[in-house]
PDB file of C-alpha atoms and ligand atoms in Angstrom:
ATOM      1  CA  MET K   1       1.413 -14.670  -8.505  1.00 75.00           C
ATOM      2  CA  TYR K   2       1.018 -10.828  -9.247  1.00 78.00           C
ATOM      3  CA  LEU K   3       3.463  -9.606  -6.464  1.00 84.00           C
ATOM      4  CA  THR K   4       6.752 -10.859  -5.202  1.00 84.00           C
ATOM      5  CA  TRP K   5       8.429  -9.468  -2.362  1.00 88.00           C
ATOM      6  CA  ASN K   6      12.346  -8.992  -2.501  1.00 89.00           C
ATOM      7  CA  CYS K   7      14.827  -7.769  -0.204  1.00 91.00           C
ATOM      8  CA  SER K   8      15.723  -4.490  -2.448  1.00 93.00           C
ATOM      9  CA  LEU K   9      12.155  -3.390  -1.064  1.00 95.00           C
ATOM     10  CA  ASN K  10      13.144  -3.175   2.445  1.00 96.00           C
ATOM     11  CA  ILE K  11      13.783   0.166   3.795  1.00 96.00           C
ATOM     12  CA  GLY K  12      15.396  -0.813   7.038  1.00 95.00           C
ATOM     13  CA  ILE K  13      12.729  -0.183   9.469  1.00 95.00           C
ATOM     14  CA  ASP K  14      11.187  -3.436  10.666  1.00 94.00           C
ATOM     15  CA  ARG K  15       7.725  -2.324  11.484  1.00 94.00           C
ATOM     16  CA  ILE K  16       7.454  -0.593   8.315  1.00 96.00           C
ATOM     17  CA  ASP K  17       8.955  -3.417   6.153  1.00 96.00           C
ATOM     18  CA  ASN K  18       6.517  -5.744   7.750  1.00 96.00           C
ATOM     19  CA  GLN K  19       3.437  -3.655   7.060  1.00 96.00           C
ATOM     20  CA  HIS K  20       4.672  -3.542   3.438  1.00 96.00           C
ATOM     21  CA  LYS K  21       4.905  -7.170   3.086  1.00 95.00           C
ATOM     22  CA  GLU K  22       1.475  -7.433   4.573  1.00 95.00           C
ATOM     23  CA  LEU K  23       0.097  -4.852   2.186  1.00 95.00           C
ATOM     24  CA  PHE K  24       1.831  -6.935  -0.770  1.00 95.00           C
ATOM     25  CA  ASP K  25      -0.180 -10.117   0.579  1.00 94.00           C
ATOM     26  CA  CYS K  26      -3.458  -8.116   0.752  1.00 95.00           C
ATOM     27  CA  LEU K  27      -3.206  -6.913  -2.769  1.00 95.00           C
ATOM     28  CA  GLU K  28      -2.133 -10.520  -3.929  1.00 94.00           C
ATOM     29  CA  LYS K  29      -5.234 -11.776  -2.426  1.00 95.00           C
ATOM     30  CA  LEU K  30      -7.351  -9.137  -3.944  1.00 96.00           C
ATOM     31  CA  LEU K  31      -5.900  -9.837  -7.577  1.00 95.00           C
ATOM     32  CA  THR K  32      -6.292 -13.694  -6.982  1.00 94.00           C
ATOM     33  CA  ALA K  33      -9.978 -13.421  -6.014  1.00 95.00           C
ATOM     34  CA  ILE K  34     -10.643 -11.317  -8.904  1.00 95.00           C
ATOM     35  CA  GLU K  35      -8.550 -13.416 -11.456  1.00 92.00           C
ATOM     36  CA  ASP K  36     -10.137 -16.627 -10.063  1.00 94.00           C
ATOM     37  CA  GLY K  37     -13.614 -15.300 -10.371  1.00 93.00           C
ATOM     38  CA  LYS K  38     -14.578 -15.470  -6.813  1.00 94.00           C
ATOM     39  CA  SER K  39     -17.942 -14.184  -5.747  1.00 95.00           C
ATOM     40  CA  ASN K  40     -18.490 -10.499  -5.345  1.00 95.00           C
ATOM     41  CA  ASP K  41     -18.784 -10.981  -1.466  1.00 95.00           C
ATOM     42  CA  GLU K  42     -15.543 -12.733  -1.407  1.00 96.00           C
ATOM     43  CA  VAL K  43     -13.677  -9.955  -3.419  1.00 96.00           C
ATOM     44  CA  ILE K  44     -15.325  -7.132  -1.340  1.00 96.00           C
ATOM     45  CA  LYS K  45     -13.919  -9.022   1.706  1.00 96.00           C
ATOM     46  CA  THR K  46     -10.557  -8.713   0.432  1.00 96.00           C
ATOM     47  CA  LEU K  47     -11.232  -5.012  -0.501  1.00 96.00           C
ATOM     48  CA  ASP K  48     -12.362  -4.133   2.920  1.00 96.00           C
ATOM     49  CA  PHE K  49      -9.334  -5.793   4.543  1.00 96.00           C
ATOM     50  CA  LEU K  50      -6.769  -4.084   2.079  1.00 96.00           C
ATOM     51  CA  GLU K  51      -8.662  -0.479   2.601  1.00 96.00           C
ATOM     52  CA  GLU K  52      -8.451  -0.991   6.313  1.00 97.00           C
ATOM     53  CA  TYR K  53      -4.850  -2.028   6.311  1.00 97.00           C
ATOM     54  CA  VAL K  54      -3.928   0.708   4.124  1.00 97.00           C
ATOM     55  CA  ILE K  55      -5.544   3.198   6.316  1.00 97.00           C
ATOM     56  CA  LYS K  56      -3.689   1.705   9.321  1.00 98.00           C
ATOM     57  CA  HIS K  57      -0.436   1.471   7.760  1.00 98.00           C
ATOM     58  CA  PHE K  58      -0.498   5.148   6.242  1.00 98.00           C
ATOM     59  CA  ASN K  59      -1.644   6.342   9.522  1.00 98.00           C
ATOM     60  CA  GLU K  60       1.421   4.893  11.468  1.00 97.00           C
ATOM     61  CA  GLU K  61       3.851   5.944   8.852  1.00 97.00           C
ATOM     62  CA  GLU K  62       2.585   9.494   8.916  1.00 98.00           C
ATOM     63  CA  GLU K  63       2.502   9.459  12.757  1.00 97.00           C
ATOM     64  CA  ILE K  64       6.147   8.637  12.704  1.00 97.00           C
ATOM     65  CA  GLN K  65       6.922  11.124  10.201  1.00 97.00           C
ATOM     66  CA  ASN K  66       5.225  13.779  12.382  1.00 97.00           C
ATOM     67  CA  LYS K  67       6.978  12.648  15.482  1.00 96.00           C
ATOM     68  CA  THR K  68      10.199  12.904  13.691  1.00 97.00           C
ATOM     69  CA  ASN K  69       9.766  16.196  11.841  1.00 97.00           C
ATOM     70  CA  TYR K  70      10.367  14.097   8.716  1.00 98.00           C
ATOM     71  CA  PRO K  71      10.990  17.045   5.862  1.00 97.00           C
ATOM     72  CA  LEU K  72       9.183  15.227   3.052  1.00 98.00           C
ATOM     73  CA  MET K  73       5.922  14.282   5.206  1.00 97.00           C
ATOM     74  CA  ASP K  74       3.637  16.510   2.972  1.00 98.00           C
ATOM     75  CA  ILE K  75       4.748  14.784  -0.285  1.00 97.00           C
ATOM     76  CA  GLN K  76       4.052  11.501   1.477  1.00 98.00           C
ATOM     77  CA  HIS K  77       0.635  12.688   2.397  1.00 98.00           C
ATOM     78  CA  ILE K  78      -0.213  13.558  -0.637  1.00 97.00           C
ATOM     79  CA  GLN K  79       0.690  10.241  -2.380  1.00 97.00           C
ATOM     80  CA  HIS K  80      -0.966   8.147   0.394  1.00 98.00           C
ATOM     81  CA  GLU K  81      -4.160  10.433  -0.338  1.00 98.00           C
ATOM     82  CA  ASP K  82      -3.980   9.533  -3.937  1.00 97.00           C
ATOM     83  CA  PHE K  83      -3.431   5.973  -3.559  1.00 97.00           C
ATOM     84  CA  LYS K  84      -6.512   5.696  -1.150  1.00 97.00           C
ATOM     85  CA  SER K  85      -8.482   7.560  -3.772  1.00 97.00           C
ATOM     86  CA  ASP K  86      -7.492   5.292  -6.522  1.00 96.00           C
ATOM     87  CA  LEU K  87      -8.237   2.216  -4.247  1.00 96.00           C
ATOM     88  CA  LYS K  88     -11.790   3.734  -3.749  1.00 96.00           C
ATOM     89  CA  GLU K  89     -12.219   4.192  -7.487  1.00 96.00           C
ATOM     90  CA  PHE K  90     -11.499   0.511  -8.109  1.00 95.00           C
ATOM     91  CA  ARG K  91     -14.088  -0.510  -5.670  1.00 96.00           C
ATOM     92  CA  ARG K  92     -16.591   1.770  -7.382  1.00 96.00           C
ATOM     93  CA  VAL K  93     -15.526  -0.060 -10.782  1.00 95.00           C
ATOM     94  CA  PHE K  94     -15.937  -3.333  -9.306  1.00 96.00           C
ATOM     95  CA  GLU K  95     -19.129  -2.800  -7.617  1.00 95.00           C
ATOM     96  CA  THR K  96     -20.477  -1.388 -10.849  1.00 95.00           C
ATOM     97  CA  HIS K  97     -18.996  -3.677 -13.432  1.00 94.00           C
ATOM     98  CA  GLY K  98     -18.060  -6.736 -11.313  1.00 93.00           C
ATOM     99  CA  GLY K  99     -14.574  -8.364 -11.581  1.00 92.00           C
ATOM    100  CA  SER K 100     -12.600  -9.167 -14.905  1.00 92.00           C
ATOM    101  CA  THR K 101      -8.996  -9.933 -15.908  1.00 91.00           C
ATOM    102  CA  VAL K 102      -8.845  -6.434 -17.193  1.00 93.00           C
ATOM    103  CA  LEU K 103      -9.712  -4.827 -13.937  1.00 94.00           C
ATOM    104  CA  ALA K 104      -7.174  -7.226 -12.267  1.00 93.00           C
ATOM    105  CA  LEU K 105      -4.568  -5.970 -14.765  1.00 93.00           C
ATOM    106  CA  ASN K 106      -5.481  -2.441 -14.382  1.00 94.00           C
ATOM    107  CA  ILE K 107      -5.271  -2.683 -10.296  1.00 95.00           C
ATOM    108  CA  GLN K 108      -1.743  -4.416 -11.094  1.00 92.00           C
ATOM    109  CA  GLU K 109      -0.559  -1.672 -13.405  1.00 92.00           C
ATOM    110  CA  SER K 110      -1.873   1.149 -11.136  1.00 94.00           C
ATOM    111  CA  LEU K 111      -1.704   0.002  -7.339  1.00 94.00           C
ATOM    112  CA  VAL K 112       0.896  -2.403  -7.411  1.00 93.00           C
ATOM    113  CA  ASN K 113       3.216  -0.363  -9.504  1.00 93.00           C
ATOM    114  CA  TRP K 114       2.427   2.740  -7.153  1.00 94.00           C
ATOM    115  CA  LEU K 115       3.520   0.679  -4.133  1.00 94.00           C
ATOM    116  CA  LYS K 116       6.557  -0.567  -5.493  1.00 94.00           C
ATOM    117  CA  ASN K 117       7.631   3.028  -6.793  1.00 95.00           C
ATOM    118  CA  HIS K 118       6.498   4.635  -3.497  1.00 97.00           C
ATOM    119  CA  ILE K 119       8.485   2.105  -1.563  1.00 97.00           C
ATOM    120  CA  MET K 120      11.644   2.262  -3.583  1.00 96.00           C
ATOM    121  CA  ASN K 121      11.692   6.079  -3.532  1.00 96.00           C
ATOM    122  CA  LEU K 122       9.787   7.975  -0.838  1.00 97.00           C
ATOM    123  CA  ASP K 123       9.853   5.078   1.917  1.00 98.00           C
ATOM    124  CA  LYS K 124      13.539   4.347   1.260  1.00 97.00           C
ATOM    125  CA  ASP K 125      14.265   7.989   1.927  1.00 98.00           C
ATOM    126  CA  LEU K 126      12.140   8.090   4.997  1.00 98.00           C
ATOM    127  CA  GLY K 127      14.060   4.753   6.049  1.00 97.00           C
ATOM    128  CA  ASP K 128      17.477   6.461   5.551  1.00 97.00           C
ATOM    129  CA  PHE K 129      16.217   9.307   7.530  1.00 97.00           C
ATOM    130  CA  LEU K 130      14.984   7.286  10.459  1.00 97.00           C
ATOM    131  CA  ILE K 131      18.171   5.183  10.487  1.00 96.00           C
ATOM    132  CA  GLU K 132      20.188   8.182  10.518  1.00 96.00           C
ATOM    133  CA  ILE K 133      18.382   9.800  13.480  1.00 96.00           C
ATOM    134  CA  GLY K 134      18.437   6.446  15.284  1.00 94.00           C
ATOM    135  CA  TYR K 135      14.932   5.601  15.069  1.00 90.00           C
ATOM    136  CA  ASN K 136      13.971   1.995  14.914  1.00 69.00           C
ATOM    137  CA  LYS K 137      10.826   1.225  16.785  1.00 64.00           C
TER     138      LYS K 137
HETATM  139 FE1  LIG Q   1       4.648   6.017   2.573  1.00 60.66          FE
END
């Protein structure tokens, strides 16, 4: 078990919280597939799903930020783009060298920590802002 959700990660906006939980699940599946030495096809499947889900989630979050004129939307966008490019880089490494415990640990240190920090800091601020203006859809 690489990632455990706990309620301190909730930002108070149900739709976003549920998507964050799903992201945790996707990352867990990816890391477990690598660690269990699953076939390349199976790992790629988990990567494809994670990449698609990340794009969907960031787009939705950014759409809400645009709609509500959220003051920190530029910083959010930059961080989201960084995460997407890190994810692409991990795919490249996997496609070149295959899976390994080291790769799983690097993903954990990089993507998992990024996600936790991003949620605990920037997304919490977004949640507070959305609650303050009465947005919860
Ligand atoms: Fe975000």
